[in-house]
Amino acid sequence: MLLLGSPGVGKGTQADILAALWGIPKISTGDILRANVSKGTALGVQASDVMRRGDLVPDHLITEMVADRLSASDTVRGFILDGFPRTIQQALWLGDYLAISRWNGRLAIVSMQMDSPKIIERIVNRRICPTCKTTYNIHSMPPKLEGRCDRDGSVLIQRNDDKIDVIEQRFEVFRQETEPLIKHYQDHPVFMEVCADRPTSVVTEEIITGIELRSKFNSGKGDDSAS
Ligand code: AMP
């Protein structure tokens, strides 16, 4: 399954919940890149400035990284992509890759939507745990102890690119490069749109119901396009 939506719409939170529920991995290209940046790998060095500016890392680096991650054994029963694909080129690559893969081209797409003023507020108030990657919001989803992760006690941080001066650029990149993917996928048999401006659990339930319904409907028609 893949989650589409602008920065801050809640893709990561939904991906975490669904991955735990279905027992499949969440694959966040942003998380993999940030891990490479902090380890100082060759990929991290190439990606670091681009990410700090709020631009996109070149497609060929990203697809190589995703192919490598998808080849791991924990993806056998499926996976949830968070933050990939972000360009038409990446989506075309994914389609080709899945078509000849162990998943037989099967894919479910969830497009999450929300008005941008609310998203900006969410992003500037977002804090993450550098250890376990749990995401908090200092107003709507604060940790029990201020500034500390509930799970492992690490000091929460703000992502460099969650700062106000970079956010506008990230939205612009989303509008230019990623939004066209909604059109690209909207006639796919297992495509759904969900309003993300509601409590997390409501959004999760709607995604689960929507995906199950569409998958059943399509398998009834002889197309087993379930995630
Ligand atoms: P995210 O955590 O998904 O918001 O990603 C953080 C940053 O990583 C983005 O602003 C991009 O610079 C980079 N990035 C993540 N995923 C991709 C992707 N699929 N293609 C290109 N760049 C990406």
Coordinates of C-alpha atoms and ligand atoms in Angstrom, one line a residue:
M1 CA 0.0 0.0 0.0
L2 CA 1.2 3.5 -0.5
L3 CA 0.1 6.7 1.2
L4 CA 0.0 9.9 -0.8
G5 CA -0.3 13.4 0.7
S6 CA 1.4 16.6 1.4
P7 CA 4.1 17.0 4.2
G8 CA 2.4 17.0 7.6
V9 CA -0.9 15.4 6.5
G10 CA -0.3 12.4 8.8
K11 CA 1.0 9.7 6.4
G12 CA 3.7 8.6 8.9
T13 CA 1.2 8.3 11.8
Q14 CA -1.3 6.2 9.7
A15 CA 1.5 4.1 8.2
D16 CA 2.8 3.3 11.8
I17 CA -0.7 2.3 13.0
L18 CA -1.5 0.2 9.9
A19 CA 1.9 -1.5 9.8
A20 CA 1.5 -2.6 13.4
L21 CA -2.1 -3.7 12.8
W22 CA -1.3 -5.7 9.7
G23 CA 2.1 -7.0 10.8
I24 CA 4.0 -5.6 7.7
P25 CA 6.8 -3.0 7.6
K26 CA 6.4 0.7 7.1
I27 CA 8.9 1.9 4.6
S28 CA 9.5 5.7 5.0
T29 CA 12.0 7.0 2.4
G30 CA 12.4 10.2 4.6
D31 CA 13.4 8.0 7.6
I32 CA 15.8 5.9 5.5
L33 CA 17.4 9.1 4.1
R34 CA 17.7 10.7 7.6
A35 CA 19.4 7.6 8.9
N36 CA 21.9 7.8 6.0
V37 CA 22.5 11.5 6.7
S38 CA 23.2 10.9 10.4
K39 CA 25.5 7.9 9.6
G40 CA 27.3 10.0 7.0
T41 CA 27.0 7.4 4.2
A42 CA 27.6 8.3 0.6
L43 CA 23.9 8.5 0.0
G44 CA 23.5 10.7 3.2
V45 CA 26.2 13.1 2.0
Q46 CA 24.5 13.4 -1.4
A47 CA 21.0 13.9 0.1
S48 CA 21.7 16.1 3.1
D49 CA 21.8 19.6 1.4
V50 CA 18.8 18.7 -0.9
M51 CA 16.7 17.7 2.2
R52 CA 17.7 20.8 4.2
R53 CA 16.4 23.0 1.3
G54 CA 13.2 21.1 1.2
D55 CA 13.8 19.8 -2.4
L56 CA 13.7 16.2 -3.7
V57 CA 16.6 13.8 -3.7
P58 CA 17.2 12.6 -7.4
D59 CA 14.9 9.8 -8.6
H60 CA 17.7 7.3 -9.4
L61 CA 19.1 7.5 -5.8
I62 CA 15.6 7.0 -4.3
T63 CA 14.6 4.1 -6.5
E64 CA 17.8 2.3 -5.9
M65 CA 17.3 2.8 -2.1
V66 CA 13.7 1.6 -2.3
A67 CA 14.6 -1.5 -4.4
D68 CA 17.1 -2.4 -1.8
R69 CA 14.6 -2.0 1.1
L70 CA 11.9 -3.9 -0.7
S71 CA 14.2 -6.9 -1.3
A72 CA 14.4 -7.5 2.5
S73 CA 12.6 -10.6 3.8
D74 CA 10.2 -8.7 6.0
T75 CA 8.2 -7.4 3.0
V76 CA 7.0 -10.9 1.9
R77 CA 3.5 -10.3 3.1
G78 CA 3.4 -6.7 2.0
F79 CA 4.5 -3.2 3.0
I80 CA 3.4 0.3 3.5
L81 CA 5.2 3.1 1.6
D82 CA 5.3 6.5 3.3
G83 CA 6.7 9.3 1.2
F84 CA 7.3 7.2 -1.9
P85 CA 6.6 7.7 -4.8
R86 CA 6.9 11.5 -4.9
T87 CA 7.3 12.0 -8.7
I88 CA 5.7 10.5 -11.8
Q89 CA 9.1 9.0 -12.6
Q90 CA 9.2 7.2 -9.3
A91 CA 5.6 6.0 -9.7
L92 CA 6.4 4.6 -13.2
W93 CA 9.4 2.8 -11.8
L94 CA 7.3 1.4 -8.9
G95 CA 4.7 0.1 -11.4
D96 CA 7.4 -1.7 -13.5
Y97 CA 9.1 -3.0 -10.4
L98 CA 5.9 -4.4 -8.8
A99 CA 4.7 -5.9 -12.1
I100 CA 7.5 -8.4 -12.1
S101 CA 7.8 -8.8 -8.4
R102 CA 6.6 -11.4 -5.8
W103 CA 3.5 -9.1 -5.2
N104 CA 2.3 -9.5 -8.8
G105 CA 1.7 -5.8 -9.4
R106 CA -0.8 -5.6 -6.5
L107 CA -1.1 -2.1 -5.0
A108 CA -3.5 -0.1 -2.9
I109 CA -3.3 3.7 -2.9
V110 CA -4.6 6.1 -0.2
S111 CA -4.5 9.8 -0.9
M112 CA -4.8 11.9 2.3
Q113 CA -6.1 15.4 2.1
M114 CA -6.1 18.5 4.4
D115 CA -6.2 22.3 4.1
S116 CA -2.7 23.8 4.1
P117 CA -3.0 26.3 7.0
K118 CA -3.8 23.4 9.3
I119 CA -1.0 21.4 7.9
I120 CA 1.6 24.2 8.5
E121 CA 0.4 24.4 12.2
R122 CA 0.9 20.6 12.5
I123 CA 4.4 20.7 11.0
V124 CA 5.8 23.5 13.1
N125 CA 4.4 21.8 16.2
R126 CA 5.7 18.4 15.2
R127 CA 8.5 16.8 17.3
I128 CA 10.1 13.4 16.7
C129 CA 12.0 10.9 18.8
P130 CA 15.4 10.4 17.2
T131 CA 15.6 6.9 18.6
C132 CA 12.3 5.2 17.8
K133 CA 10.9 7.8 15.3
T134 CA 7.6 8.2 17.2
T135 CA 5.9 11.5 16.2
Y136 CA 4.3 13.9 18.6
N137 CA 2.5 17.2 18.3
I138 CA 3.3 19.6 21.2
H139 CA -0.4 20.7 21.3
S140 CA -2.6 17.9 20.0
M141 CA -0.5 14.8 20.8
P142 CA 2.0 15.8 23.5
P143 CA 4.3 13.3 25.2
K144 CA 3.4 12.5 28.8
L145 CA 6.7 14.2 30.0
E146 CA 7.4 17.4 28.2
G147 CA 10.2 17.1 25.6
R148 CA 10.7 13.3 26.2
C149 CA 9.6 10.3 24.2
D150 CA 6.9 8.1 26.0
R151 CA 8.5 4.9 24.7
D152 CA 12.2 5.3 25.4
G153 CA 12.7 8.7 27.2
S154 CA 14.9 10.2 24.4
V155 CA 14.9 14.0 24.1
L156 CA 12.5 14.9 21.3
I157 CA 13.8 17.0 18.4
Q158 CA 12.4 19.1 15.6
R159 CA 13.3 18.1 12.1
N160 CA 15.5 20.6 10.3
D161 CA 13.1 20.7 7.4
D162 CA 10.1 21.2 9.7
K163 CA 11.2 24.8 10.4
I164 CA 9.0 27.5 8.9
D165 CA 11.5 28.8 6.3
V166 CA 11.7 25.4 4.6
I167 CA 8.0 24.4 4.8
E168 CA 6.9 26.7 1.9
Q169 CA 9.5 25.1 -0.4
R170 CA 8.3 21.6 0.6
F171 CA 4.7 22.5 -0.3
E172 CA 5.8 24.0 -3.6
V173 CA 7.7 20.8 -4.4
F174 CA 4.6 18.8 -3.4
R175 CA 2.3 20.9 -5.7
Q176 CA 4.7 20.6 -8.6
E177 CA 6.0 17.1 -8.4
T178 CA 3.8 14.9 -6.1
E179 CA 0.2 16.2 -6.5
P180 CA 0.1 15.0 -10.2
L181 CA 0.3 11.5 -8.8
I182 CA -3.3 11.7 -7.5
K183 CA -4.4 11.9 -11.2
H184 CA -1.9 9.2 -12.1
Y185 CA -3.5 6.8 -9.6
Q186 CA -7.1 7.9 -9.4
D187 CA -8.4 5.2 -11.9
H188 CA -6.5 2.5 -10.2
P189 CA -8.9 -0.3 -8.9
V190 CA -7.8 0.1 -5.3
F191 CA -7.5 3.9 -4.9
M192 CA -9.2 5.9 -2.2
E193 CA -9.2 9.5 -0.9
V194 CA -9.6 10.3 2.8
C195 CA -10.1 13.6 4.6
A196 CA -7.2 13.7 7.1
D197 CA -8.5 16.5 9.1
R198 CA -10.2 14.3 11.7
P199 CA -9.1 12.3 14.7
T200 CA -6.3 9.7 13.9
S201 CA -8.5 6.7 14.8
V202 CA -11.3 7.9 12.6
V203 CA -9.0 8.2 9.6
T204 CA -7.5 4.8 10.3
E205 CA -10.9 3.2 10.4
E206 CA -11.9 4.8 7.1
I207 CA -8.7 3.7 5.4
I208 CA -9.2 0.1 6.6
T209 CA -12.8 -0.1 5.6
G210 CA -12.2 1.7 2.2
I211 CA -9.3 -0.5 1.2
E212 CA -11.1 -3.7 2.2
L213 CA -14.2 -2.8 0.3
R214 CA -12.4 -1.8 -2.9
S215 CA -10.2 -4.9 -2.7
K216 CA -13.2 -7.2 -2.3
F217 CA -15.1 -5.5 -5.0
N218 CA -12.2 -5.8 -7.4
S219 CA -11.5 -9.4 -6.5
G220 CA -15.2 -10.1 -7.2
K221 CA -14.6 -8.8 -10.7
G222 CA -11.7 -11.1 -11.1
D223 CA -9.1 -8.5 -10.3
D224 CA -7.3 -9.3 -7.0
S225 CA -5.8 -5.9 -6.5
A226 CA -5.7 -6.0 -2.7
S227 CA -2.7 -4.8 -0.8
Ligands
AMP1 P1 9.6 13.0 4.5 O1 10.1 12.5 5.9 O2 8.8 12.0 3.8 O3 8.9 14.4 4.7 O4 10.9 13.3 3.6 C1 11.9 14.3 4.0 C2 12.8 14.7 2.9 O5 13.4 13.6 2.3 C3 12.0 15.3 1.7 O6 11.7 16.6 1.8 C4 13.0 15.0 0.5 O7 14.0 15.9 0.5 C5 13.5 13.6 0.9 N1 12.7 12.5 0.3 C6 11.9 11.6 1.0 N2 11.3 10.8 0.2 C7 11.7 11.2 -1.1 C8 11.3 10.7 -2.4 N3 10.4 9.7 -2.5 N4 11.9 11.3 -3.4 C9 12.8 12.3 -3.3 N5 13.1 12.8 -2.1 C10 12.6 12.3 -1.0

